[in-house]
Each structure stands twice: as structure tokens, then as C-alpha cells.
Short mmCIF file of C-alpha atoms in Angstrom, two decimals:
data_model
loop_
_atom_site.label_atom_id
_atom_site.label_comp_id
_atom_site.label_asym_id
_atom_site.label_seq_id
_atom_site.Cartn_x
_atom_site.Cartn_y
_atom_site.Cartn_z
CA UNK A 1 2.12 -8.13 22.42
CA UNK A 2 5.34 -6.30 22.00
CA UNK A 3 4.62 -2.81 20.82
CA UNK A 4 6.82 0.30 20.52
CA UNK A 5 6.52 3.74 18.80
CA UNK A 6 9.59 5.13 16.56
CA UNK A 7 9.73 8.69 15.67
CA UNK A 8 12.29 10.72 13.47
CA UNK A 9 12.34 13.94 11.33
CA UNK A 10 11.83 12.95 7.92
CA UNK A 11 13.96 14.58 5.34
CA UNK A 12 11.91 13.59 2.57
CA UNK A 13 8.70 15.12 4.11
CA UNK A 14 10.34 17.88 6.22
CA UNK A 15 8.47 17.00 9.37
CA UNK A 16 8.12 14.54 12.13
CA UNK A 17 6.87 11.13 11.52
CA UNK A 18 6.07 7.95 13.51
CA UNK A 19 5.57 4.51 13.17
CA UNK A 20 4.18 1.85 15.40
CA UNK A 21 5.93 -1.54 15.49
CA UNK A 22 3.99 -4.60 16.72
CA UNK A 23 5.99 -7.67 17.49
CA UNK A 24 9.83 -8.38 17.74
CA UNK A 25 10.47 -10.79 15.04
CA UNK A 26 9.24 -12.58 11.95
CA UNK A 27 8.58 -11.60 8.31
CA UNK A 28 8.13 -7.76 8.41
CA UNK A 29 4.96 -6.34 6.99
CA UNK A 30 4.73 -2.56 6.11
CA UNK A 31 1.18 -1.40 6.87
CA UNK A 32 -0.70 1.50 5.26
CA UNK A 33 -3.47 2.95 6.68
CA UNK A 34 -6.76 4.47 4.97
CA UNK A 35 -6.67 8.00 3.32
CA UNK A 36 -5.33 10.58 5.80
CA UNK A 37 -5.10 8.26 8.68
CA UNK A 38 -2.45 7.63 11.42
CA UNK A 39 0.03 4.86 12.08
CA UNK A 40 -2.40 3.90 15.12
CA UNK A 41 -5.32 3.21 12.85
CA UNK A 42 -4.54 -0.47 12.22
CA UNK A 43 -4.36 -0.96 16.06
CA UNK A 44 -7.64 0.93 16.82
CA UNK A 45 -9.71 -0.83 14.16
CA UNK A 46 -8.75 -4.46 14.63
CA UNK A 47 -6.28 -5.16 11.96
CA UNK A 48 -3.47 -5.82 14.49
CA UNK A 49 -5.74 -8.13 16.64
CA UNK A 50 -6.84 -9.91 13.26
CA UNK A 51 -3.19 -11.24 13.02
CA UNK A 52 -2.17 -11.17 16.61
CA UNK A 53 -1.42 -15.02 16.36
CA UNK A 54 1.17 -14.35 13.74
CA UNK A 55 2.74 -11.47 15.70
CA UNK A 56 2.66 -12.95 19.23
CA UNK A 57 4.35 -16.22 17.77
CA UNK A 58 7.02 -14.44 15.80
CA UNK A 59 5.67 -15.16 12.38
CA UNK A 60 5.24 -11.49 11.38
CA UNK A 61 6.40 -8.22 12.69
CA UNK A 62 4.24 -5.21 11.79
CA UNK A 63 5.37 -1.78 11.00
CA UNK A 64 2.36 0.61 10.76
CA UNK A 65 2.82 4.11 9.29
CA UNK A 66 1.03 7.30 8.81
CA UNK A 67 -0.76 8.48 5.54
CA UNK A 68 0.18 11.85 4.13
CA UNK A 69 -2.85 11.92 1.87
CA UNK A 70 -4.13 15.07 3.60
CA UNK A 71 -1.00 16.98 2.17
CA UNK A 72 -1.39 15.33 -1.30
CA UNK A 73 -4.27 13.70 -2.91
CA UNK A 74 -6.77 15.15 -0.50
CA UNK A 75 -5.47 18.61 -0.24
CA UNK A 76 -7.91 20.51 -2.41
CA UNK A 77 -6.45 23.79 -1.49
CA UNK A 78 -3.32 22.96 -3.47
CA UNK A 79 -3.13 22.59 -7.30
CA UNK A 80 -3.01 19.01 -8.50
CA UNK A 81 0.63 19.49 -9.68
CA UNK A 82 1.56 20.50 -6.04
CA UNK A 83 -0.36 17.57 -4.65
CA UNK A 84 1.69 15.11 -6.67
CA UNK A 85 4.89 16.81 -5.64
CA UNK A 86 3.91 15.86 -1.96
CA UNK A 87 2.85 12.52 -2.97
CA UNK A 88 6.37 12.04 -4.49
CA UNK A 89 7.96 13.18 -1.35
CA UNK A 90 5.77 10.53 0.57
CA UNK A 91 6.96 7.78 -1.78
CA UNK A 92 10.61 8.85 -1.06
CA UNK A 93 9.77 8.58 2.66
CA UNK A 94 8.67 5.19 2.18
CA UNK A 95 11.34 3.72 -0.02
CA UNK A 96 14.30 5.72 1.32
CA UNK A 97 13.55 5.94 5.07
CA UNK A 98 10.91 3.50 6.07
CA UNK A 99 12.06 0.44 4.13
CA UNK A 100 15.68 0.92 5.09
CA UNK A 101 14.62 1.30 8.80
CA UNK A 102 12.56 -2.06 8.56
CA UNK A 103 15.67 -3.67 6.94
CA UNK A 104 18.04 -2.62 9.66
CA UNK A 105 15.51 -3.65 12.34
CA UNK A 106 14.68 -7.01 10.81
CA UNK A 107 17.18 -9.52 9.37
CA UNK A 108 14.52 -11.26 7.11
CA UNK A 109 15.06 -10.52 3.49
CA UNK A 110 11.45 -10.60 2.59
CA UNK A 111 9.20 -7.59 2.85
CA UNK A 112 5.27 -7.48 2.57
CA UNK A 113 3.48 -4.25 1.95
CA UNK A 114 -0.12 -4.05 2.71
CA UNK A 115 -2.75 -1.18 2.85
CA UNK A 116 -6.50 -0.32 2.73
CA UNK A 117 -8.36 2.06 0.49
CA UNK A 118 -5.71 4.68 -0.61
CA UNK A 119 -3.28 2.54 1.55
CA UNK A 120 -3.98 -0.04 -1.22
CA UNK A 121 -3.01 2.13 -3.78
CA UNK A 122 0.37 3.04 -2.12
CA UNK A 123 1.04 -0.36 -1.34
CA UNK A 124 0.54 -1.68 -5.10
CA UNK A 125 1.83 1.36 -6.88
CA UNK A 126 5.00 1.73 -4.72
CA UNK A 127 5.76 -2.04 -5.22
CA UNK A 128 5.31 -1.60 -8.89
CA UNK A 129 7.49 1.51 -9.12
CA UNK A 130 10.27 -0.04 -6.71
CA UNK A 131 10.15 -3.60 -7.13
CA UNK A 132 13.53 -4.31 -5.66
CA UNK A 133 12.24 -3.15 -2.39
CA UNK A 134 9.31 -5.55 -1.92
CA UNK A 135 8.44 -9.27 -2.19
CA UNK A 136 4.69 -9.03 -1.67
CA UNK A 137 1.95 -6.47 -1.90
CA UNK A 138 -1.46 -6.70 -0.66
CA UNK A 139 -4.10 -4.09 -1.84
CA UNK A 140 -7.34 -4.34 0.13
CA UNK A 141 -10.13 -2.30 -1.34
CA UNK A 142 -7.41 -0.40 -3.14
CA UNK A 143 -8.01 2.69 -5.31
CA UNK A 144 -5.67 2.16 -8.35
CA UNK A 145 -6.65 4.98 -10.42
CA UNK A 146 -5.95 8.54 -8.77
CA UNK A 147 -7.54 10.69 -11.60
CA UNK A 148 -10.51 11.22 -9.43
CA UNK A 149 -8.30 13.19 -6.95
CA UNK A 150 -6.86 15.45 -9.73
CA UNK A 151 -9.74 17.77 -10.51
CA UNK A 152 -9.61 17.06 -14.16
CA UNK A 153 -5.82 17.78 -14.44
CA UNK A 154 -3.78 15.40 -16.38
CA UNK A 155 -0.27 15.61 -17.21
CA UNK A 156 2.94 13.27 -17.14
CA UNK A 157 2.74 13.53 -13.41
CA UNK A 158 -0.36 11.83 -12.98
CA UNK A 159 0.30 9.41 -15.66
CA UNK A 160 3.48 8.17 -13.96
CA UNK A 161 1.74 7.83 -10.74
CA UNK A 162 -1.34 6.08 -12.16
CA UNK A 163 -0.83 2.30 -12.41
CA UNK A 164 -3.86 1.64 -14.61
CA UNK A 165 -2.32 3.94 -17.06
CA UNK A 166 1.47 3.46 -17.04
CA UNK A 167 1.72 -0.30 -16.68
CA UNK A 168 -0.01 -1.14 -19.94
CA UNK A 169 2.72 0.99 -21.74
CA UNK A 170 5.67 -0.42 -19.61
CA UNK A 171 8.12 -2.01 -21.99
CA UNK A 172 11.41 -2.16 -20.02
CA UNK A 173 11.84 -6.02 -19.59
CA UNK A 174 14.44 -5.73 -16.88
CA UNK A 175 11.75 -3.74 -14.78
CA UNK A 176 8.85 -5.99 -15.77
CA UNK A 177 10.76 -9.09 -14.70
CA UNK A 178 11.50 -7.57 -11.37
CA UNK A 179 7.81 -6.76 -10.94
CA UNK A 180 6.79 -10.22 -11.84
CA UNK A 181 8.65 -11.61 -9.13
CA UNK A 182 6.33 -9.71 -6.70
CA UNK A 183 3.28 -11.71 -5.22
CA UNK A 184 0.60 -9.20 -5.76
CA UNK A 185 -2.91 -9.55 -4.06
CA UNK A 186 -5.72 -7.43 -5.10
CA UNK A 187 -8.57 -8.12 -2.52
CA UNK A 188 -12.06 -6.83 -2.63
CA UNK A 189 -15.47 -7.96 -1.54
CA UNK A 190 -19.11 -8.05 -3.09
CA UNK A 191 -20.58 -4.68 -2.87
CA UNK A 192 -17.38 -2.83 -2.17
CA UNK A 193 -17.69 0.47 -3.65
CA UNK A 194 -14.05 0.12 -4.91
CA UNK A 195 -14.47 -3.34 -6.44
CA UNK A 196 -14.10 -1.90 -10.02
CA UNK A 197 -10.59 -0.56 -9.24
CA UNK A 198 -9.49 -4.14 -8.34
CA UNK A 199 -10.90 -5.74 -11.63
CA UNK A 200 -9.45 -3.01 -13.72
CA UNK A 201 -6.02 -3.41 -11.96
CA UNK A 202 -6.21 -7.19 -12.28
CA UNK A 203 -7.04 -6.68 -16.16
CA UNK A 204 -4.03 -4.37 -16.52
CA UNK A 205 -1.45 -6.84 -14.65
CA UNK A 206 -2.78 -9.68 -16.68
CA UNK A 207 -2.10 -7.77 -19.89
CA UNK A 208 1.57 -7.47 -18.91
CA UNK A 209 1.74 -11.05 -17.70
CA UNK A 210 2.30 -10.18 -14.10
CA UNK A 211 1.47 -12.73 -11.61
CA UNK A 212 -1.23 -11.75 -9.16
CA UNK A 213 -4.29 -13.13 -7.46
CA UNK A 214 -7.73 -11.20 -7.61
CA UNK A 215 -9.74 -12.21 -4.55
CA UNK A 216 -13.39 -10.96 -4.40
CA UNK A 217 -14.64 -12.21 -1.03
CA UNK A 218 -18.39 -12.83 -0.33
CA UNK A 219 -20.41 -10.33 1.60
CA UNK A 220 -21.27 -12.49 4.61
CA UNK A 221 -19.75 -10.15 7.00
CA UNK A 222 -21.07 -6.79 8.07
CA UNK A 223 -18.66 -3.84 8.21
CA UNK A 224 -15.87 -2.68 6.01
CA UNK A 225 -13.25 -3.11 8.79
CA UNK A 226 -14.46 -6.68 9.36
CA UNK A 227 -13.89 -7.40 5.80
CA UNK A 228 -10.27 -5.86 5.84
CA UNK A 229 -9.48 -7.92 8.76
CA UNK A 230 -10.56 -11.17 7.04
CA UNK A 231 -8.61 -10.15 3.99
CA UNK A 232 -5.47 -9.50 5.94
CA UNK A 233 -5.82 -12.80 7.88
CA UNK A 234 -6.13 -14.70 4.60
CA UNK A 235 -3.54 -12.98 2.55
CA UNK A 236 -0.71 -12.36 4.82
CA UNK A 237 0.13 -16.01 4.77
#
């Protein structure tokens, strides 16, 4: 399988960042890891192998990036407002650096974004906030309510980054219409400790007539990563 690593100094984050690219052609997929993990996680935990057929046969090209949650949501040494500033900088990194890089490297005008755990939040939330950049968003065991990472703090900066809060009140029809063009997949499994996030997010999207699929898989596979591998194989198509 074709694999290469790309590094650059991120102006949004003020530090060096790297991403791993699998494949050389096909519909691009921006892949986000679990909370705080690196761009190598999908390769190390079988997610790349799960879609190796698509990658090796040129159906998909995978761009795996690193999380920055350790400096934002997981950074309990910083005040919640500071965590959210760092989260916003990561969002800028995704939309203003990574997405243009992918579009420069791949001529296909269709971009998927997919993530697991907090990566699922980043995938879905970033697509909701920047719908012109994405065509499909897959949240696997996503956490779509960040208030649990805020130590009781709740101001506008939490609200506008919390999709279960801001989407019900979204009234800008132009933006809603762009969001409705995205193919959203909210995927979970029986006994998933994050299953309620998927159900709540589905209810929120349904309330605003945003097309999506809520898929709760049965629990006949042992292991979280095995579940996520199955989710990816099903929903990348």
C-alpha cells in the first residue's frame, strides 16, 4: 500500500503537525483519531487495513491527521475558555490548512471526513460549521456534547461549539441548505458507552430536517476497534 508522511509548521496551531497519507488516488477521506491520539493511530489499530481494498484499488485515498485534544478539551490545567481557544485554532488547522492541502493533492471534488470518539465530534461538528468544505461526515461513537469537558463552564464559546445546543436554534436558511447537502452518518453499537450521544444528535438533526443516517450496530463483535473497523467499511461506501 502506498504510504507517505507529510509535515509542516501549522500557522493556526503554532507548531509542527504531520499527517499520514495512504493510497495515491480515489475519493479523499480526512480521518480523525480518538481523543489525543496521533495520525498513526488508524494505521496501528486496523482502520487502514479495514479499507485496504478501497485504498489499494484506487477507490479512496486516506489522509490521517493527529488530534490536538490534549491541548484543548483534555487540558485540565487550562481554564475552559482557554481550552476552547485552542480548539478553535485546531478547527482552523483543519479547514484552512488540511482541507486545502487535500484538495491540492487530490483532484476529486468530494471530501469525506470521518472520526472515532472525540474524532467523531470533530468530524461532524466541523462539517456542520463549514458545510462548503465537506460532502460526507461519518461519526463513529462520536461525542457530540462537549459540556462534560468544560468543568461546569458554559458561555457562548461552549454553545457555539456544542452541536446539540446550537443546531436546534440555527435559522439561517442558506447555511441550513448547505448543511442539508451533506451525507451525515451517526454510527454506534449496542452497549457503546457513547450511544446516547448518537441518538441525541440524530434527534437534533431530524428537528432541522437535516438528512442523516443513524446506524446502531449489533454487538456481535468483541472489541471497540473491531466495531469501528466494521463501521468504516460499511459507511465509507
